[in-house]
Short mmCIF file of C-alpha atoms in Angstrom, two decimals:
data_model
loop_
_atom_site.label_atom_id
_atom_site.label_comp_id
_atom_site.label_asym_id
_atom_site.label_seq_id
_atom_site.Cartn_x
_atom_site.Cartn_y
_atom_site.Cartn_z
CA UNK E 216 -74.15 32.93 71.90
CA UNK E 217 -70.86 33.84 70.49
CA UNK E 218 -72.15 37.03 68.87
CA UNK E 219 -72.90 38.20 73.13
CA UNK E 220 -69.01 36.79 73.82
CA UNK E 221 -68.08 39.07 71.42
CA UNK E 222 -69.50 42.27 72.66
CA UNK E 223 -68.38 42.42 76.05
CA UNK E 224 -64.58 42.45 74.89
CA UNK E 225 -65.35 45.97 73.37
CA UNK E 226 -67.23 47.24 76.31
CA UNK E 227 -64.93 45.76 78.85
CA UNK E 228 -64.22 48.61 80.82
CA UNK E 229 -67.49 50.71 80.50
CA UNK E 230 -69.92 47.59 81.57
CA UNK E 231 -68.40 45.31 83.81
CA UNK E 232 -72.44 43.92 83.81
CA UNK E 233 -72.67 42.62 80.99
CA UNK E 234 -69.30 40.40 80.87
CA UNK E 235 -70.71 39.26 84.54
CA UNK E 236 -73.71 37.89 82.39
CA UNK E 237 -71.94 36.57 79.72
CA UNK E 238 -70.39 34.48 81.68
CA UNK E 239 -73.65 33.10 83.17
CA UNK E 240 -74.82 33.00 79.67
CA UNK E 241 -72.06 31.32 78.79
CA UNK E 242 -72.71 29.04 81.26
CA UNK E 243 -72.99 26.01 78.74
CA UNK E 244 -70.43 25.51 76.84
CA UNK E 245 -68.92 25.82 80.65
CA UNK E 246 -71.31 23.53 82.00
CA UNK E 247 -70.26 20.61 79.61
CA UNK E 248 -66.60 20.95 80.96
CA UNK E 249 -67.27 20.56 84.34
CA UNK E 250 -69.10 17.69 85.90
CA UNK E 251 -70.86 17.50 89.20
CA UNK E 252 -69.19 15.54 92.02
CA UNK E 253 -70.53 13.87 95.63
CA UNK E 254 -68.12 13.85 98.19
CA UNK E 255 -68.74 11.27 100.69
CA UNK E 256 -66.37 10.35 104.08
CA UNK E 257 -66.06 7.00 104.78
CA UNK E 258 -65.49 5.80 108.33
CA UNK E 259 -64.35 8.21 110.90
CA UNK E 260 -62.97 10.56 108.23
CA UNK E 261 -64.22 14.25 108.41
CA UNK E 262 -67.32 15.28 106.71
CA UNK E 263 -67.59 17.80 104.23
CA UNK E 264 -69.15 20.75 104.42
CA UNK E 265 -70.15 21.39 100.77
CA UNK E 266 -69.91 17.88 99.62
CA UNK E 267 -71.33 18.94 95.76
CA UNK E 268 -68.42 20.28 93.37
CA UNK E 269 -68.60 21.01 89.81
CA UNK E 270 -64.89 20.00 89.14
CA UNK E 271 -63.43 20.30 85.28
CA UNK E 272 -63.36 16.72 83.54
CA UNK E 273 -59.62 17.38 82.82
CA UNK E 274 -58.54 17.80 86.59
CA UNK E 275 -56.77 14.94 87.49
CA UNK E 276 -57.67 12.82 90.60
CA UNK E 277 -54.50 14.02 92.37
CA UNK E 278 -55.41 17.10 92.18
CA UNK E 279 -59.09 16.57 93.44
CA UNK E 280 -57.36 15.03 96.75
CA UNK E 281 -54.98 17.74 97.49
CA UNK E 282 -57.87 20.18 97.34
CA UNK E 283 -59.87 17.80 99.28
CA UNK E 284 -57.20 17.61 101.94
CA UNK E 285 -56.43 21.19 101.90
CA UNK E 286 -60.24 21.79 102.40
CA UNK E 287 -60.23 19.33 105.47
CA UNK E 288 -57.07 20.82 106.73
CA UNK E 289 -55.03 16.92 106.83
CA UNK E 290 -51.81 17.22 108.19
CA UNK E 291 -49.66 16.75 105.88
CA UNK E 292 -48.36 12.93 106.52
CA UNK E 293 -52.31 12.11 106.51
CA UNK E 294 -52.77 10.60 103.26
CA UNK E 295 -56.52 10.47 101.69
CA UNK E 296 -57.75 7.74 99.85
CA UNK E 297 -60.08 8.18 96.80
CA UNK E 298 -62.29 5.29 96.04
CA UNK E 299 -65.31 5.20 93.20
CA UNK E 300 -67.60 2.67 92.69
CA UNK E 301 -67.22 1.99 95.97
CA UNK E 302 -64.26 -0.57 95.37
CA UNK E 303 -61.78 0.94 93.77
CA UNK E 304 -59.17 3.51 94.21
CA UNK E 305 -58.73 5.32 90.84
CA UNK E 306 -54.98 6.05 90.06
CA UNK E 307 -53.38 9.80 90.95
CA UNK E 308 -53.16 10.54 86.91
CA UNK E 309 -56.93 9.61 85.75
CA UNK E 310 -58.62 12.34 84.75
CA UNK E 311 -62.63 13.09 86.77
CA UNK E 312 -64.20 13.04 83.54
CA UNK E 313 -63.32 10.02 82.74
CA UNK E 314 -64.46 8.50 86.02
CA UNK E 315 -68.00 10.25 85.43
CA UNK E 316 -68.05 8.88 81.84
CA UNK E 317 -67.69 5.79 83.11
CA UNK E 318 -69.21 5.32 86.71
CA UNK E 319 -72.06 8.63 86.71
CA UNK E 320 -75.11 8.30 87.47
CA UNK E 321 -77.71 10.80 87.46
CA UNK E 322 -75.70 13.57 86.49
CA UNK E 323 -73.44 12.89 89.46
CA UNK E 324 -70.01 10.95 90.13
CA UNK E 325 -70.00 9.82 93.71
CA UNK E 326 -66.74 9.65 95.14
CA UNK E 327 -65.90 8.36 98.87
CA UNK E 328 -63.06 9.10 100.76
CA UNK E 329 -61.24 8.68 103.48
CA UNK E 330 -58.09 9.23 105.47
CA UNK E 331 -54.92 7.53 107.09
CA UNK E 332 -54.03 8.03 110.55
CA UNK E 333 -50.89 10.31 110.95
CA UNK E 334 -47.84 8.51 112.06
CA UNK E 335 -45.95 9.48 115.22
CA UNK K 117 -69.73 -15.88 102.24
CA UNK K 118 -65.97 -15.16 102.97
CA UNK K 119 -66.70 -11.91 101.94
CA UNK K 120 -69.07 -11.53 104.69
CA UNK K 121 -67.11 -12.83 107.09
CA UNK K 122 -64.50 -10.54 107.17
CA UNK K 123 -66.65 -7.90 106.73
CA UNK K 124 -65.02 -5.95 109.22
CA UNK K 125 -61.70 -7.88 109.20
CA UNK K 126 -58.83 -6.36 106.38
CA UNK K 127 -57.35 -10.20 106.41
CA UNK K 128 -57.28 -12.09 103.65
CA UNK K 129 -57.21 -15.93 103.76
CA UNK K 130 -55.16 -17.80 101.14
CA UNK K 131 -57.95 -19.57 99.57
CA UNK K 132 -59.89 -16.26 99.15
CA UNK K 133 -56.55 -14.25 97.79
CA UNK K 134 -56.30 -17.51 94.69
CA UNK K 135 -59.83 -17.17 94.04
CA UNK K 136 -59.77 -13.38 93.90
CA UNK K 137 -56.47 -13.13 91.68
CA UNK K 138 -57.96 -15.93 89.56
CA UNK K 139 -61.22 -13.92 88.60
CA UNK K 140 -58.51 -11.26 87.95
CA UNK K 141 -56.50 -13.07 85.71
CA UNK K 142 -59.88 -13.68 83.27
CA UNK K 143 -60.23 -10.39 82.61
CA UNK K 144 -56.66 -9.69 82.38
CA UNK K 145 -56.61 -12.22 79.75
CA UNK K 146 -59.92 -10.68 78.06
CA UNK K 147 -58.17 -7.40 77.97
CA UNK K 148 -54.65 -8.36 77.36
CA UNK K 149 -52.84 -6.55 80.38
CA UNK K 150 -50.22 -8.86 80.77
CA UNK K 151 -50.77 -10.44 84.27
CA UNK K 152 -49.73 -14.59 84.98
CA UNK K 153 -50.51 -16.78 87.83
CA UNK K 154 -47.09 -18.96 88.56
CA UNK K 155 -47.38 -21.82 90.60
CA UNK K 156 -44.02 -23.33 92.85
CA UNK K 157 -43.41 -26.48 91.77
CA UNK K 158 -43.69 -28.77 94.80
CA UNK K 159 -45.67 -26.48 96.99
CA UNK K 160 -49.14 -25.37 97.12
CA UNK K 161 -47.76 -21.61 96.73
CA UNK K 162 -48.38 -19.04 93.81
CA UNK K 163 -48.50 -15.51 92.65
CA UNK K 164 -49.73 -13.50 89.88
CA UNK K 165 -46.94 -11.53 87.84
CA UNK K 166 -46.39 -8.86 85.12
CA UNK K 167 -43.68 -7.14 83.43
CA UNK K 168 -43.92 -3.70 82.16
CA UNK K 169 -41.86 -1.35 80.43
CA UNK K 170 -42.09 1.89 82.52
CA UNK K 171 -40.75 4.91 81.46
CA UNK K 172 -38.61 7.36 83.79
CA UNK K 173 -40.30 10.45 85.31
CA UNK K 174 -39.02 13.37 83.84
CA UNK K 175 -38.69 14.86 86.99
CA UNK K 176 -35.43 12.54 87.76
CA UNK K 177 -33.14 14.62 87.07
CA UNK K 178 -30.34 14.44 89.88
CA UNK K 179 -29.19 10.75 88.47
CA UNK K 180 -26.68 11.24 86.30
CA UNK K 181 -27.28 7.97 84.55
CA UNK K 182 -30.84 9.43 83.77
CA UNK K 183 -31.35 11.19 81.06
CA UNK K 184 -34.29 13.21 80.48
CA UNK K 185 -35.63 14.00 77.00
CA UNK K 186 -37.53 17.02 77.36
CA UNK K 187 -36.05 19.75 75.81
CA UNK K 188 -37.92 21.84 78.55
CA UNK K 189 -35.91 20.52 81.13
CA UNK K 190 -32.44 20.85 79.68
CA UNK K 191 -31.52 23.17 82.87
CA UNK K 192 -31.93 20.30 85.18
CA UNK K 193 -29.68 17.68 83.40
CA UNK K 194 -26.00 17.52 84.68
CA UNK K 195 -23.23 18.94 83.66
CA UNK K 196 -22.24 15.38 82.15
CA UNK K 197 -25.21 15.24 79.81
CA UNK K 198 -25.04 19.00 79.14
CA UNK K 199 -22.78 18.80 76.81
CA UNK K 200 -24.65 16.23 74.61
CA UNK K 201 -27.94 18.03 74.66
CA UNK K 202 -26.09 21.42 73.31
CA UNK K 203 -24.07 19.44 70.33
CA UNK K 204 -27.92 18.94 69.30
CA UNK K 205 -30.22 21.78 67.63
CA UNK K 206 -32.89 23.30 69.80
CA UNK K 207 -36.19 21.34 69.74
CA UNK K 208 -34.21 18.04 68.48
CA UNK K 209 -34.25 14.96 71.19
CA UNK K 210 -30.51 14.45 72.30
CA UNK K 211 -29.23 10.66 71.88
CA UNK K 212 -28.87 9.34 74.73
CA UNK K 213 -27.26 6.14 76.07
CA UNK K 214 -28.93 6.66 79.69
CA UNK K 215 -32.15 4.48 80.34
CA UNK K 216 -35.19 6.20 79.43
CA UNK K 217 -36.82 3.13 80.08
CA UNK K 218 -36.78 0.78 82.83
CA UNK K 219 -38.52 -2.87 83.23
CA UNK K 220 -40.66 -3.40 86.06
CA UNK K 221 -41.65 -6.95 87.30
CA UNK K 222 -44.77 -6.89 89.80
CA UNK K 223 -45.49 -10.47 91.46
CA UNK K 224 -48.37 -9.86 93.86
CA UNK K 225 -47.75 -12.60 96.27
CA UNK K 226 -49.54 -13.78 99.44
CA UNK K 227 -48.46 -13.03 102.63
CA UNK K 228 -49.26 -16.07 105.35
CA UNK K 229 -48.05 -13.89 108.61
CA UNK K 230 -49.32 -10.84 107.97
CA UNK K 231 -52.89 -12.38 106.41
CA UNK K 232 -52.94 -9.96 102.96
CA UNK K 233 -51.56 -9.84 99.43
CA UNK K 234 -48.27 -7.67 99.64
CA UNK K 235 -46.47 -6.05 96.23
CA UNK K 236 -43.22 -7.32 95.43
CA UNK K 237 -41.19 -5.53 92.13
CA UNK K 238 -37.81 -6.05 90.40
CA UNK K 239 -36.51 -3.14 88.46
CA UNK K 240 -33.39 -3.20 85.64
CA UNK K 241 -32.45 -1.33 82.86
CA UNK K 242 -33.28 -2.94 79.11
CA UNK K 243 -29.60 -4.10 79.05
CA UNK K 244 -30.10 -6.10 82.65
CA UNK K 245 -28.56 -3.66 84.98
CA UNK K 246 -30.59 -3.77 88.34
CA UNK K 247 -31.78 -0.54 89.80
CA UNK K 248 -31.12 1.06 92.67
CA UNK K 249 -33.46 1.71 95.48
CA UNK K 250 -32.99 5.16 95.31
CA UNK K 251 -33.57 4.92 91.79
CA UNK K 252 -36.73 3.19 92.24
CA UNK K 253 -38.02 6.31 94.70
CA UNK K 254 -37.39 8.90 92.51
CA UNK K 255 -39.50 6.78 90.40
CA UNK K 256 -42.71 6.71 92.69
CA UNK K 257 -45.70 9.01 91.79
CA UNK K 258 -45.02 12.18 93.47
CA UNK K 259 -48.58 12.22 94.90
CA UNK K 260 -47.04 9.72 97.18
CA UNK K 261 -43.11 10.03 97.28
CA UNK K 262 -42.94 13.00 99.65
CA UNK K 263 -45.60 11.38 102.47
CA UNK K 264 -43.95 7.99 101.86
CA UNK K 265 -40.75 9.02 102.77
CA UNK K 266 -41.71 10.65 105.84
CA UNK K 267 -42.65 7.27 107.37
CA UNK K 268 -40.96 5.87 110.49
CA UNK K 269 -40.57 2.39 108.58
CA UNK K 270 -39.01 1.83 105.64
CA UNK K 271 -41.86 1.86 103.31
CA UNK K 272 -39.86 0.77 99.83
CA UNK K 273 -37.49 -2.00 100.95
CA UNK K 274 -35.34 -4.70 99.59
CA UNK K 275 -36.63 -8.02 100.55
CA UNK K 276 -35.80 -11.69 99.67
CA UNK K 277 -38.79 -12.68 97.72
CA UNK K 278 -40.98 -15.21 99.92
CA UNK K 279 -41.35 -17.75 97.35
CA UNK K 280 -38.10 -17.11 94.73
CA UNK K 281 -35.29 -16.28 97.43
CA UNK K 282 -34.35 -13.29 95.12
CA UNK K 283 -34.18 -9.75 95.77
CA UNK K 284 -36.95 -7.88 95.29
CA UNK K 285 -38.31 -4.41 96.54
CA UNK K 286 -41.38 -4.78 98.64
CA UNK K 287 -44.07 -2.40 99.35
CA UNK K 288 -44.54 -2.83 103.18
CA UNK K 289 -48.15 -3.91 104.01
CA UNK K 290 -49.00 -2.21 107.34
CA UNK K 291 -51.15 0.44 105.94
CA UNK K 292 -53.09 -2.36 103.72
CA UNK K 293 -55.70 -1.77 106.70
CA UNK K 294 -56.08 1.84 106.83
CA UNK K 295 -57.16 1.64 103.21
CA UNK K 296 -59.08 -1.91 102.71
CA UNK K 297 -60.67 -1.39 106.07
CA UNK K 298 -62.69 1.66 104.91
CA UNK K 299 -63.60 -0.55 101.55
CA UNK K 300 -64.65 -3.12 103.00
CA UNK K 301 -67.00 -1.56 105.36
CA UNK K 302 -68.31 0.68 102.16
CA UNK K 303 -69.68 -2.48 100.27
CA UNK K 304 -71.01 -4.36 102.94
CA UNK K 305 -72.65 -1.04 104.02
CA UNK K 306 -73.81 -1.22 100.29
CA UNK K 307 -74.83 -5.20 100.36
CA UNK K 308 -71.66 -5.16 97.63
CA UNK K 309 -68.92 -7.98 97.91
CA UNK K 310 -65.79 -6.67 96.19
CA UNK K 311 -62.98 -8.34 95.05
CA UNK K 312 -60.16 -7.99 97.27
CA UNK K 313 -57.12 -8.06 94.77
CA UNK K 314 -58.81 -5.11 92.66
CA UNK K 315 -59.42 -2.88 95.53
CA UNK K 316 -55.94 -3.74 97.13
CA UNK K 317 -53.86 -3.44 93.88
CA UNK K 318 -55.57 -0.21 92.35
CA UNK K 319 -54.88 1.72 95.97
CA UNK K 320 -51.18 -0.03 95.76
CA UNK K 321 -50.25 -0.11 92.41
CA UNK K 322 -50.14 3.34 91.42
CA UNK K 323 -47.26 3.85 94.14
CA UNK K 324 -44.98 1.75 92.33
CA UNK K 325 -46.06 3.07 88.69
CA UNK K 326 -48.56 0.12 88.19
CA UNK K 327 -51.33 1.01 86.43
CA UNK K 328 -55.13 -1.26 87.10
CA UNK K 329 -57.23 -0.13 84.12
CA UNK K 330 -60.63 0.79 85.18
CA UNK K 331 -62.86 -2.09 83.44
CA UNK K 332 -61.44 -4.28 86.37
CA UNK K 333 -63.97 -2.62 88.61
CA UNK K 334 -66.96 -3.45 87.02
CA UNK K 335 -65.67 -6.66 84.97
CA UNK K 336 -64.05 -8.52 87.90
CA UNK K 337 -66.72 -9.45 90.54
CA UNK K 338 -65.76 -11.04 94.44
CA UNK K 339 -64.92 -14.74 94.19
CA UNK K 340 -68.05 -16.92 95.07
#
């Protein structure tokens, strides 16, 4: 595996190709970074309309909501809630991966969500 | 069941909110976090409480009694602190007399009008000096400070403490439904009864720099 990482460095320039298949080859070491989550509204909050992300374990739950609300367009004195395990809102700082260590299931962390009314 | 109930009702009875804080308080015991129940003498009244050492963001940086650590941030220190971090080499911590540290007291007490469990806090310094309210925002988690502050009502207030008489800050309650509403629904949808206190205080908590570690979810059940 590294020995094809290494290649593609060299021939950069001449074969774009073959760095666009490393990287899919590379896929695994990639793959064990990231971890697959279900997005799921709760209530009257707005559905998804890719609800599957593969999200990097390190990303931080804060930053999984603002792309969330970015994605559903929340005005910006909406707030989102994040729960898992269906009870429990994880805090801003916790990292994803450590949510799918702990609450996955089949390969998968469900998360629900679901938004505040705007004020006003 | 209770939880059943008020399956579709945020409201929290008293008897419910003891139960719920009491399941809480065995596995804060099992897992040393720190929280107490105190009980008023005389009255039929109590509240769970902790005390933790919490230490300033970094990112407060326009107090001048603040100092910040980070060598990173040197640019944003005052002019008043300036002058101590450049007597020190590059890369060295500067000694500082400002808090770096502040001590946070979290009674989560039971509200009888409003029908919930609402977050009351103390902040001072090491050396007793009580914080300012100010102080305390530039303190909350910025995932919340900016939308927080935008609020029509005062969100962070100073409040006489419903059982003590003392000052305390108070997290106002009236989005408590927005956010337990949803919950609530979700487990019943799921033939799950959660406990209450959990839910609340991890959505709360984290506002106020108080962290719920995550074995509470699956350790602490509903009350029976």
């Amino acid at each position: 595996m590294s020995d094809i990482a290494e290649s593609p460095t060299e021939n950069q320039k001449d074969e774009p190709s073959i760095q666009h298949n490393v990287t899919e080859h590379a896929g695994s070491p990639d793959e064990k970074k990231k971890i697959d989550i279900l997005l799921k509204a709760v209530g009257d909050a707005p559905i998804m309309k890719t609800k599957k992300w593969a999200v990097e374990r390190g990303r931080t739950v804060q930053s999984l909501a603002q792309f969330i609300s970015r994605f559903l367009k929340l005005e910006p004195s909406e707030q989102l809630f994040i729960y898992v395990n269906q009870s429990f809102s994880p805090s801003p700082d916790q990292e994803v991966g450590v949510l799918f260590e702990c609450f996955g299931s089949d390969g998968k962390l469900v998360l629900h969500y679901c938004k505040s009314q705007a004020w006003g | 069941m209770a939880g059943e109930r008020h399956s579709s009702s945020c409201y929290l009875d008293e008897r419910t909110f003891r139960h719920c804080c009491q399941v809480f308080l065995q596995h804060s015991v099992t897992i040393q976090d720190g929280w107490s129940w105190e009980e008023i003498k005389g009255a039929d009244e109590g509240f769970m409480r902790k005390t933790v050492l919490i230490p300033v963001r970094s990112d407060t940086s326009h107090h001048h009694d603040v100092c910040s650590v980070q060598t990173e941030n040197t640019e944003s220190l005052t002019e008043e602190l300036q002058a101590d971090v450049e007597d020190e080499a590059a890369g060295v911590q500067a000694v500082c007399e400002s808090p770096v540290v502040l001590r946070y007291e979290y009674h989560v007490v039971y509200s009888s009008s409003y029908q919930i469990p609402v977050l009351y806090f103390r902040v001072s310094t090491l050396d007793g000096r009580s914080v300012s309210l100010e102080e305390v925002w530039s303190n909350v988690h910025p995932n919340y400070r900016q939308r927080l502050r935008q609020e029509p009502w005062d969100t962070l207030t100073q409040q006489e403490h419903p059982l003590l008489g003392q000052p305390f800050f108070m997290l106002h309650p009236c989005r408590t439904e927005e956010f337990m509403k949803p919950a609530l629904d979700l487990a019943q949808s799921q033939h799950k009864r959660l406990n209450y206190i959990v839910t609340w205080l991890s959505v709360v908590g984290p506002v106020v720099g108080l962290d719920v570690p995550l074995s509470y979810i699956t350790a602490v059940s509903a009350p029976d």
